[in-house]
Short mmCIF file of C-alpha atoms and ligand atoms in Angstrom, two decimals:
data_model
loop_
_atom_site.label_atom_id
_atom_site.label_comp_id
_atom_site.label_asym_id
_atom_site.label_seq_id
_atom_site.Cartn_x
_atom_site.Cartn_y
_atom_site.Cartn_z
CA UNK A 1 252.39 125.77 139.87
CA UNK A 2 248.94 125.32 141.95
CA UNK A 3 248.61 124.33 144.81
CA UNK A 4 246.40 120.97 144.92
CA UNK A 5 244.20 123.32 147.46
CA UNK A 6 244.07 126.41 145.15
CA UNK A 7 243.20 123.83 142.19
CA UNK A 8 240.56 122.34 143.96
CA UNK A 9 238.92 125.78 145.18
CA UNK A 10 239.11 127.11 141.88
CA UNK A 11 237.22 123.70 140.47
CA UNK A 12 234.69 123.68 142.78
CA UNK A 13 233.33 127.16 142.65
CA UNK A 14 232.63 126.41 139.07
CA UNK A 15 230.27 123.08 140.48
CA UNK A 16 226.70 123.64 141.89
CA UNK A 17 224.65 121.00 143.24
CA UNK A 18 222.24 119.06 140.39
CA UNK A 19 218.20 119.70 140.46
CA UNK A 20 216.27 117.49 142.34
CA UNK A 21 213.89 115.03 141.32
CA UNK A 22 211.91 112.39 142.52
CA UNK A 23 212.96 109.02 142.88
CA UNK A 24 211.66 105.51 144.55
CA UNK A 25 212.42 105.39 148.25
CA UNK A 26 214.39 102.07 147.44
CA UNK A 27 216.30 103.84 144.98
CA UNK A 28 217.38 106.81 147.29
CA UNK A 29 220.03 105.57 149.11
CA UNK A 30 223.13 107.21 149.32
CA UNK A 31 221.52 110.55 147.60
CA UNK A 32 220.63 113.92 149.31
CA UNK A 33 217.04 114.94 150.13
CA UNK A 34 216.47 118.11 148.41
CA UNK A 35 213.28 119.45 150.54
CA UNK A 36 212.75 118.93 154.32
CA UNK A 37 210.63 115.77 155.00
CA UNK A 38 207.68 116.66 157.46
CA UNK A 39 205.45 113.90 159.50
CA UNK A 40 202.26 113.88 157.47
CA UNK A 41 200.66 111.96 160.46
CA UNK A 42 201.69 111.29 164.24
CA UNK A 43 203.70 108.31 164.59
CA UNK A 44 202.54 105.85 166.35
CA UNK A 45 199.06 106.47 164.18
CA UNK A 46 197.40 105.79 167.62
CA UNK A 47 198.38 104.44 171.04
CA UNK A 48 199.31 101.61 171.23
CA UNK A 49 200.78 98.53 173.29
CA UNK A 50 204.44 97.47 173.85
CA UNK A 51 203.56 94.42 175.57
CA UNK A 52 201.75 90.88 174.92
CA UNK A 53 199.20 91.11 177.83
CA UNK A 54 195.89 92.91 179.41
CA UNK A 55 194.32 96.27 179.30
CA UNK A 56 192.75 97.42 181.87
CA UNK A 57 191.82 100.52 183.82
CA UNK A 58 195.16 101.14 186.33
CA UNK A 59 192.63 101.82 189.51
CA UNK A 60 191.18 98.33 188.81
CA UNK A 61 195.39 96.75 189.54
CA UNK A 62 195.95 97.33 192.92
CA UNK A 63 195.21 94.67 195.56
CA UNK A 64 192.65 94.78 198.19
CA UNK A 65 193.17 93.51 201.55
CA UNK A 66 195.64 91.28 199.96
CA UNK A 67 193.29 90.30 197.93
CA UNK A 68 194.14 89.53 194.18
CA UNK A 69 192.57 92.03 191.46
CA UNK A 70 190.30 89.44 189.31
CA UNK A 71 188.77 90.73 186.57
CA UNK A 72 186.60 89.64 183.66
CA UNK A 73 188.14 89.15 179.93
CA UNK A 74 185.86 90.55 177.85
CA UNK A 75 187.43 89.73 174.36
CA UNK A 76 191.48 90.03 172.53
CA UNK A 77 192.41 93.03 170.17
CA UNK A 78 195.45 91.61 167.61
CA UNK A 79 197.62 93.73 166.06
CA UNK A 80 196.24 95.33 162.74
CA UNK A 81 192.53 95.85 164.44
CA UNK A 82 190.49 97.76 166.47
CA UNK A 83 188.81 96.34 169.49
CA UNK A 84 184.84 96.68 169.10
CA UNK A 85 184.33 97.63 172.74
CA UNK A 86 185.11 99.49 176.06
CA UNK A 87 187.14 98.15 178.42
CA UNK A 88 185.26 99.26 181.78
CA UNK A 89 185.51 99.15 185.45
CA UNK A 90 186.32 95.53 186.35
CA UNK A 91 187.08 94.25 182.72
CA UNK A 92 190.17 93.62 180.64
CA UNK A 93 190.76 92.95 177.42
CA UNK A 94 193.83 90.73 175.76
CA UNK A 95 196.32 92.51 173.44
CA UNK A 96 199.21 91.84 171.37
CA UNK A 97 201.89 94.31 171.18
CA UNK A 98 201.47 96.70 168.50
CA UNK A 99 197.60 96.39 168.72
CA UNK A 100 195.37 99.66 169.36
CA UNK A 101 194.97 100.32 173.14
CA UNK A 102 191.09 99.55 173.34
CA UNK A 103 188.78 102.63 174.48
CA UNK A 104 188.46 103.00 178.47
CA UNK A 105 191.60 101.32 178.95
CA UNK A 106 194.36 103.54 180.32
CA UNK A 107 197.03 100.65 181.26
CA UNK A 108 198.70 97.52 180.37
CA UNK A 109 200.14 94.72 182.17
CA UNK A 110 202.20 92.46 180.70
CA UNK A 111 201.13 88.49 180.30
CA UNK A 112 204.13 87.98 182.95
CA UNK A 113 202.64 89.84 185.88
CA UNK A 114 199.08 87.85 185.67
CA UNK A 115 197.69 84.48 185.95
CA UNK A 116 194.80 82.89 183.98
CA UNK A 117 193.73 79.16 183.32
CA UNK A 118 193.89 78.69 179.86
CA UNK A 119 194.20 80.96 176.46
CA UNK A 120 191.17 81.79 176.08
CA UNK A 121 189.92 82.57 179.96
CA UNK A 122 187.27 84.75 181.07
CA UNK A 123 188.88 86.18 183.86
CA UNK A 124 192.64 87.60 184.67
CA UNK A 125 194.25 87.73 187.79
CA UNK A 126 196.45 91.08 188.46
CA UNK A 127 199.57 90.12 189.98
CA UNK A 128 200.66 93.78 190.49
CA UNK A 129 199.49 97.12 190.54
CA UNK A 130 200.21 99.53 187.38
CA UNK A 131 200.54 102.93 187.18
CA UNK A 132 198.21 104.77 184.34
CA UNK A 133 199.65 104.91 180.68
CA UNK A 134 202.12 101.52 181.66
CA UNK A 135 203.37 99.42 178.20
CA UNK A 136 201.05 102.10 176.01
CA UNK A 137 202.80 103.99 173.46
CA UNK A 138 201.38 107.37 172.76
CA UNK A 139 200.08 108.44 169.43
CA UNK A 140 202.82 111.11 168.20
CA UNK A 141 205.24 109.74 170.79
CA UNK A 142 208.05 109.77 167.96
CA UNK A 143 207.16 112.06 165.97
CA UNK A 144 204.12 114.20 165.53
CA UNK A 145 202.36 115.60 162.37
CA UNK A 146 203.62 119.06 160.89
CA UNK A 147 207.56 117.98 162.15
CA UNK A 148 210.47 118.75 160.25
CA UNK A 149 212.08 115.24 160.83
CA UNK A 150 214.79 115.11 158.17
CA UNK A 151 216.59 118.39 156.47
CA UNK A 152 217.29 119.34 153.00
CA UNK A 153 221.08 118.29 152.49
CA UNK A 154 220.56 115.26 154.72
CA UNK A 155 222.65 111.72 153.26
CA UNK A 156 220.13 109.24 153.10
CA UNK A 157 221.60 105.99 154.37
CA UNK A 158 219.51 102.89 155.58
CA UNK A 159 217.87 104.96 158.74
CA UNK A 160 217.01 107.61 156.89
CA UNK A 161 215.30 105.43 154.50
CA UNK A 162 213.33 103.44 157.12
CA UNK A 163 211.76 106.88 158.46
CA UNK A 164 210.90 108.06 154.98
CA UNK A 165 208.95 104.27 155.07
CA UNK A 166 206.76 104.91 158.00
CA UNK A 167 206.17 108.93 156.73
CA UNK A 168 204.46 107.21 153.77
CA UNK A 169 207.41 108.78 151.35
CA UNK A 170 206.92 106.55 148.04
CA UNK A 171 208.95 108.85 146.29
CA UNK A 172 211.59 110.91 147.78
CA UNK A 173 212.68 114.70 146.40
CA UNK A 174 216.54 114.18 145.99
CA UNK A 175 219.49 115.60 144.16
CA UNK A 176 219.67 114.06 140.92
CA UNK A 177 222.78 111.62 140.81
CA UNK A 178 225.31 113.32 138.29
CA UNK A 179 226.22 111.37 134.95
CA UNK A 180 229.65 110.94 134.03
CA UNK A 181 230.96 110.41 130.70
CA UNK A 182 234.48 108.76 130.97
CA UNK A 183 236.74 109.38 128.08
CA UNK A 184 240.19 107.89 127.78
CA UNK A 185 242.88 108.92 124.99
CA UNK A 186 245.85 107.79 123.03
CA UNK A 187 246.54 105.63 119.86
CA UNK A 188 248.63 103.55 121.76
CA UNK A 189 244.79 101.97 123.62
CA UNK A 190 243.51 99.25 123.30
CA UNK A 191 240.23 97.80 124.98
CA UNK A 192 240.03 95.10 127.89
CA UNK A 193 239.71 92.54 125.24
CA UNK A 194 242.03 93.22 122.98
CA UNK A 195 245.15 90.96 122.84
CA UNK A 196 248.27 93.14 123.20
CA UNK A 197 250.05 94.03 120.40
CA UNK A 198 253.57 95.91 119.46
CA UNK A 199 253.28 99.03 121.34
CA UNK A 200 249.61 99.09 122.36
CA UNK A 201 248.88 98.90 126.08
CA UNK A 202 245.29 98.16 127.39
CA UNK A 203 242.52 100.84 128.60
CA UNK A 204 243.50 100.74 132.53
CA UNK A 205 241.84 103.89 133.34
CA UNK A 206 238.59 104.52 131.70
CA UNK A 207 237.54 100.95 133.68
CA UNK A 208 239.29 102.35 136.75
CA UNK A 209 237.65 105.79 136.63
CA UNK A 210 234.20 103.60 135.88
CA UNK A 211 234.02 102.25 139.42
CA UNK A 212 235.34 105.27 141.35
CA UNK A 213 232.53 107.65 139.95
CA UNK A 214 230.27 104.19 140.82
CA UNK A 215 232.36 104.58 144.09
CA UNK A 216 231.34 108.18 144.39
CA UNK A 217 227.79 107.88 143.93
CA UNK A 218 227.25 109.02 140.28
CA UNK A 219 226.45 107.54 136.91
CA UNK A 220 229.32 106.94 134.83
CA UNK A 221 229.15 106.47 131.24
CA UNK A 222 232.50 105.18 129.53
CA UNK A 223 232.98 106.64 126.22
CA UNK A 224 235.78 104.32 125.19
CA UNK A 225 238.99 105.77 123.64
CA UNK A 226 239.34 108.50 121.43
CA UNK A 227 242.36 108.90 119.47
CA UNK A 228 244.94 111.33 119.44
CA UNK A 229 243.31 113.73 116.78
CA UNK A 230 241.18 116.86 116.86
CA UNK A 231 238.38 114.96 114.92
CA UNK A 232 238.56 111.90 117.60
CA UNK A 233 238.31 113.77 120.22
CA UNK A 234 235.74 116.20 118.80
CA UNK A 235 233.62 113.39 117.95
CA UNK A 236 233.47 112.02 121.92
CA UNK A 237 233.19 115.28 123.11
CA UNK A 238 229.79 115.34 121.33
CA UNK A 239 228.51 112.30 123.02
CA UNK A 240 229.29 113.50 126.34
CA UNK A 241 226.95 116.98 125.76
CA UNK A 242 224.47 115.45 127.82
CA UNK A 243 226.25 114.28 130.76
CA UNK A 244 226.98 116.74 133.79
CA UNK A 245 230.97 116.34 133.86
CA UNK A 246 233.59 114.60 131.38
CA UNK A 247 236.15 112.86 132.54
CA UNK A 248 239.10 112.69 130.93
CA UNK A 249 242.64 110.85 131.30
CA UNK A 250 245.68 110.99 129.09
CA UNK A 251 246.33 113.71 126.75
CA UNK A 252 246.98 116.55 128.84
CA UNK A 253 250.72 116.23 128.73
CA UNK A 254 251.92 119.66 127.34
CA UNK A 255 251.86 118.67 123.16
CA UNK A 256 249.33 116.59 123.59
CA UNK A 257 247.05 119.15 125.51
CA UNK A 258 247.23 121.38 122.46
CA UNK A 259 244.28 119.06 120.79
CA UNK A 260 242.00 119.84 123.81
CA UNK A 261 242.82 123.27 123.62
CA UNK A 262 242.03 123.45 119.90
CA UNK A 263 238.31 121.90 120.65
CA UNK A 264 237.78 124.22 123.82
CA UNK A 265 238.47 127.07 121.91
CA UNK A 266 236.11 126.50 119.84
CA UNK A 267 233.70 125.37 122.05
CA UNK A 268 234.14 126.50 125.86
CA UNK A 269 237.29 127.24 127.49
CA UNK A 270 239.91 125.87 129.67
CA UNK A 271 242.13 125.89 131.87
CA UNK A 272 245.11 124.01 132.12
CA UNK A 273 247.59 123.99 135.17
CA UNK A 274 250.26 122.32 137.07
CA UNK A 275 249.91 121.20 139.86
CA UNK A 276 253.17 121.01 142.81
CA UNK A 277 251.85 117.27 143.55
CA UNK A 278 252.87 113.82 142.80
CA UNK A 279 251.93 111.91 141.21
CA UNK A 280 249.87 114.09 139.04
CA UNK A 281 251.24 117.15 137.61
CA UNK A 282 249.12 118.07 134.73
CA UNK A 283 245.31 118.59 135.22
CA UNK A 284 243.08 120.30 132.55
CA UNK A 285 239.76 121.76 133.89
CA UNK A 286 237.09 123.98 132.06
CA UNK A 287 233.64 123.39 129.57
CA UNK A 288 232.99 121.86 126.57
CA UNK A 289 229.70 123.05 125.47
CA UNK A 290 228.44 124.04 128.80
CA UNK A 291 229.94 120.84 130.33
CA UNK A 292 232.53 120.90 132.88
CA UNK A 293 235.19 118.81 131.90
CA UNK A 294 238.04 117.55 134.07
CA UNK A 295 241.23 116.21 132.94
CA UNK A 296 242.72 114.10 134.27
CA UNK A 297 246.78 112.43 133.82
CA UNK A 298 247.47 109.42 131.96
CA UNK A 299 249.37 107.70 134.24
CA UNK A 300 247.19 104.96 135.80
CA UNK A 301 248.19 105.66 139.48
CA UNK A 302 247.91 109.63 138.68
CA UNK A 303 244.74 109.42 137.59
CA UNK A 304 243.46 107.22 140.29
CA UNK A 305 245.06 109.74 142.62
CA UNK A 306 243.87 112.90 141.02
CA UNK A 307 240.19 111.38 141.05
CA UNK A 308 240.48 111.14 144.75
CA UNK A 309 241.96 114.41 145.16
CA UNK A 310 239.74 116.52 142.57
CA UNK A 311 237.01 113.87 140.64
CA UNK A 312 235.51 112.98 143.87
CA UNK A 313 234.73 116.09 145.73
CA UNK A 314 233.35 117.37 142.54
CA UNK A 315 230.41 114.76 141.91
CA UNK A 316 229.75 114.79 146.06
CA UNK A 317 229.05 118.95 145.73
CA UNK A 318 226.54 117.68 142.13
CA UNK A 319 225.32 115.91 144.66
CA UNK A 320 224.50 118.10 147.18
CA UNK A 321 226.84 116.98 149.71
CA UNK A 322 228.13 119.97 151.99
CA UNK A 323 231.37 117.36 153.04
CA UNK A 324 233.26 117.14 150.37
CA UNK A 325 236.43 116.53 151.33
CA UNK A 326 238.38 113.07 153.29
CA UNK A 327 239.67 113.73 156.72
CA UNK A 328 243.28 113.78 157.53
CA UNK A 329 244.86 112.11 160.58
CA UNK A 330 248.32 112.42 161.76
CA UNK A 331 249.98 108.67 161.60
CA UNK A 332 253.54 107.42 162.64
CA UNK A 333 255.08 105.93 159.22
CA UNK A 334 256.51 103.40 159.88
CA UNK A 335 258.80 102.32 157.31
CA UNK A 336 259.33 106.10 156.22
CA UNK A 337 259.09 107.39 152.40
CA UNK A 338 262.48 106.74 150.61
CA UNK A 339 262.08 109.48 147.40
CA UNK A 340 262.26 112.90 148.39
CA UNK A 341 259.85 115.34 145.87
CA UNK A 342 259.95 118.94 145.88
CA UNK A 343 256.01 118.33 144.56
CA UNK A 344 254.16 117.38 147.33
CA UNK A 345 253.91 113.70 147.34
CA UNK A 346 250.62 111.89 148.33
CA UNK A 347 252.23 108.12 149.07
CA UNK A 348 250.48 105.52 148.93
CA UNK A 349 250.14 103.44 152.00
CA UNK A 350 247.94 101.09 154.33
CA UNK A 351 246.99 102.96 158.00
CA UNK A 352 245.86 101.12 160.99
CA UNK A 353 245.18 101.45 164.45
CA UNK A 354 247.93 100.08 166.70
CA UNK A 355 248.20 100.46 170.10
CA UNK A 356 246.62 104.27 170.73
CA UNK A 357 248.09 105.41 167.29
CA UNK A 358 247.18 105.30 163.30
CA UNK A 359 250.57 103.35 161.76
CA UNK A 360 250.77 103.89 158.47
CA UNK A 361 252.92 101.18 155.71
CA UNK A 362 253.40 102.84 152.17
CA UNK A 363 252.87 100.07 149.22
CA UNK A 364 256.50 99.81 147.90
CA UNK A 365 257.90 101.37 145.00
CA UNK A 366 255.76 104.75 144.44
CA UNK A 367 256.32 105.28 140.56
CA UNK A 368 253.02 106.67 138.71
CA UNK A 369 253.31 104.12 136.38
CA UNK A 370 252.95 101.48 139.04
CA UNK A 371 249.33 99.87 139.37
CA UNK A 372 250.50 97.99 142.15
CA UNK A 373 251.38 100.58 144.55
CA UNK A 374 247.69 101.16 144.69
CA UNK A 375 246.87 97.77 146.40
CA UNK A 376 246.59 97.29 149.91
CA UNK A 377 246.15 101.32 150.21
CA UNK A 378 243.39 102.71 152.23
CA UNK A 379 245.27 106.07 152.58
CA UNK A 380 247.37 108.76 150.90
CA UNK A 381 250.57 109.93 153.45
CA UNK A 382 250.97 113.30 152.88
CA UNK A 383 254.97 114.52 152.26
CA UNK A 384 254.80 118.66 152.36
CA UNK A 385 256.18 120.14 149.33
CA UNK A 386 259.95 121.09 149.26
CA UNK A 387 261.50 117.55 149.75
CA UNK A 388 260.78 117.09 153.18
CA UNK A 389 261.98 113.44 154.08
CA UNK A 390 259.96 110.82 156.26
CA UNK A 391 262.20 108.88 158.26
CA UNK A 392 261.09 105.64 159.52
CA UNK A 393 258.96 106.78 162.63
CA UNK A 394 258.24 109.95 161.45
CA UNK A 395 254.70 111.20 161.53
CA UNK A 396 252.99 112.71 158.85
CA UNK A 397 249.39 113.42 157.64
CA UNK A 398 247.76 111.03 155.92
CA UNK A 399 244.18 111.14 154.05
CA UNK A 400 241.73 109.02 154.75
CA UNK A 401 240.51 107.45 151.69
CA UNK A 402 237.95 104.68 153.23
CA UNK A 403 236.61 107.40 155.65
CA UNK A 404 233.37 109.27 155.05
CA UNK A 405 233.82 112.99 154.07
CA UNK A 406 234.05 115.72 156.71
P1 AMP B 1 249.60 110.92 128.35
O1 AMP B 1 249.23 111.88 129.44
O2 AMP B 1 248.54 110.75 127.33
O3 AMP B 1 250.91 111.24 127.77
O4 AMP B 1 249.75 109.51 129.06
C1 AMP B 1 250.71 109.28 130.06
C2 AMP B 1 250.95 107.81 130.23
O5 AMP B 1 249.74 107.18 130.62
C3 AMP B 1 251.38 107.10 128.96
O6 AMP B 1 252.34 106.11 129.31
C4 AMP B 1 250.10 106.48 128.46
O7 AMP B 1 250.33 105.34 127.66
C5 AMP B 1 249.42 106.11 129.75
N1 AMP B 1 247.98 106.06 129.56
C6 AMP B 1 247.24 107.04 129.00
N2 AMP B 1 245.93 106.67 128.96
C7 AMP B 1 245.85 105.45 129.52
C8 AMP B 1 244.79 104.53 129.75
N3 AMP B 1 243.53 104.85 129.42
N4 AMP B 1 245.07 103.35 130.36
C9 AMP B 1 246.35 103.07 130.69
N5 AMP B 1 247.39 103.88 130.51
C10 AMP B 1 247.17 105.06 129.90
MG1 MG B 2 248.40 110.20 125.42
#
């Protein structure tokens, strides 16, 4: 048996990143720039002011004798235009923050340090002196033209995205978000709205598997069920030549796996191991016409917990992340695991912060078959292989699952 870390290496040095492509800014969220983004301009364009109030020349602030500066408004510059004169010796000129600093000008003083009589007054009292360059922000003071400001491989999240805005970056040069085709198996199926019948149970995981690749950032495409036949099975596989992985869950028990085998043989290959975990023994993984496919158990909760484990990292590296992986963090369980596995056993549970330490609650009974042991949980506890037992109080490792990547 594999190790769940030899599995995964071996999986994901078959996986490269996707090409990139161009998409809308709004629609780049979440992706991975592909180039470097360099400042085609300085930003701020142009100096510029950070305060409502009056430039002026900084000599022209300073009080005389204790007398008052007064000088002589000769007109406003609003933000969004240029002022059509010099501000000289003895003048100022209103401004609005944001607004180009007018020429001559080399301060401003906000509205709060001077006194006028009404809005539109042609003269300005200087309450205090300012130093040169006070409220005016440079022209490249952020970032200046010809700067790498954001790297290749960098997440693009909201801040990201309001950068790319003021670069001018209409489109942005990401990796391409991978498309998933979602394949579940079994004659015993039936779709969502199906009523049940004698021995048919409903399609759990090709709608579960839908949302986590959503989850995960890719495309999924859900190819409905095929049934336990070569000619099923070869028919799906067809549609999913385009996409960039196939999932797939069921069918990889050890008679049943002999179908897939059949198809890969002809078409790719495969490999098919088991794996010392729990839930999740058997996962399939190898190409079907040039398409990596992962296969995934049948069991609702094993699937879900061998698409956290192996489905996930794989679409983040087609993405072009460089963290693939959810962090661990030592937690105190608190109400201790009750089955001992010699398979490692990743147990469902809830972890918190309590009082300087993560405290982690597993979900109840921990069968695979059990749907319900996967609410509530925002973590996998991690029992080592070899049927190590978790007493109440015990600490263990647990992986994150509503962490980001490390
Ligand atoms: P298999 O690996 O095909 O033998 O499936 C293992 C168990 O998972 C069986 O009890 C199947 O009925 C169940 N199962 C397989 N596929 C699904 C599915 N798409 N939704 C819900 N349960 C499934
Ligand atoms: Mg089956």
């Amino acid at each position: 048996m594999l190790s769940v870390e030899e599995a995964l290496e071996r999986i994901l040095a078959e996986i490269t990143a996707l090409p990139a492509v161009q998409v809308p800014l709004a629609a780049s969220q979440g992706l991975v720039l592909a180039q470097d983004v360099i400042a085609r301009d300085d930003i701020p364009p142009f100096a510029n002011s950070a305060m409502d109030g009056f430039a002026l020349l900084s000599k022209d602030s300073h009080s005389h004798e204790g007398q008052l500066p007064r000088l002589q408004v000769i007109g406003g510059v609003a933000a969004g235009y240029v002022a059509d004169q010099s501000v000289e010796e003895g003048t100022a000129m209103r401004i609005m923050t944001g607004a180009p600093v007018p020429p001559g000008a080399d301060t401003v003083i906000q509205i709060e340090l001077t006194r006028y009589d009404d809005p539109e007054s042609t003269w300005v009292e200087i309450l205090e002196g300012v130093p040169p360059g006070n409220n005016i922000r440079p022209a490249g003071e952020d970032m200046r033209a010809g700067q790498v400001v954001l790297h290749s491989g960098t997440e693009i999240g909201p801040w990201e995205i309001g950068i790319l805005a003021t670069l001018g970056y209409a489109a942005v040069p990401v990796i391409r978000r991978p498309r998933i085709a979602i394949l579940g198996t079994g004659d015993e199926i039936i779709d969502v709205h199906e009523p049940l019948r004698p021995g048919k149970i409903r399609d759990s995981n090709s709608y579960l598997l839908e949302a986590a690749v959503r989850s995960a950032g890719a495309e999924p495409y859900r190819l409905g069920i095929a049934h336990d036949t070569v000619e099923s099975l070869r028919e799906k596989f067809t549609e999913a030549a385009t996409c960039d992985l196939i999932l797939t869950s069921g069918g990889v028990s050890v008679g049943d796996f002999d179908l897939v085998k059949d198809i890969m043989a002809e078409q790719g290959q495969i490999n098919f191991w088991r794996i010392n975990m729990r839930p999740g023994k058997p996962v399939a993984f190898g190409r079907i016409n040039g398409v990596p496919l992962l296969g995934l158990p049948g069991n609702p909760v094993s699937s879900a917990v061998t698409f956290e484990l192996f489905g996930r990292p794989v679409i983040r590296k087609m993405l072009g992340h460089t963290r693939l992986l959810k962090p661990q963090v030592e937690v105190i369980v608190e109400d201790g695991v009750n089955d001992r596995a010699m398979r490692r056993h990743y147990v469902r549970a809830r972890v918190q912060w309590r009082d300087g330490h993560f405290v982690a609650h597993t979900t109840g009974n921990q069968g695979s078959n059990l749907m319900t042991s996967l609410l509530d949980a925002n973590a996998f506890v991690i029992v080592p292989e070899g049927g190590t037992q978790v007493h109440p109080g015990d600490t263990a490792k647990a992986m994150m699952l509503d962490w980001p990547e490390v």
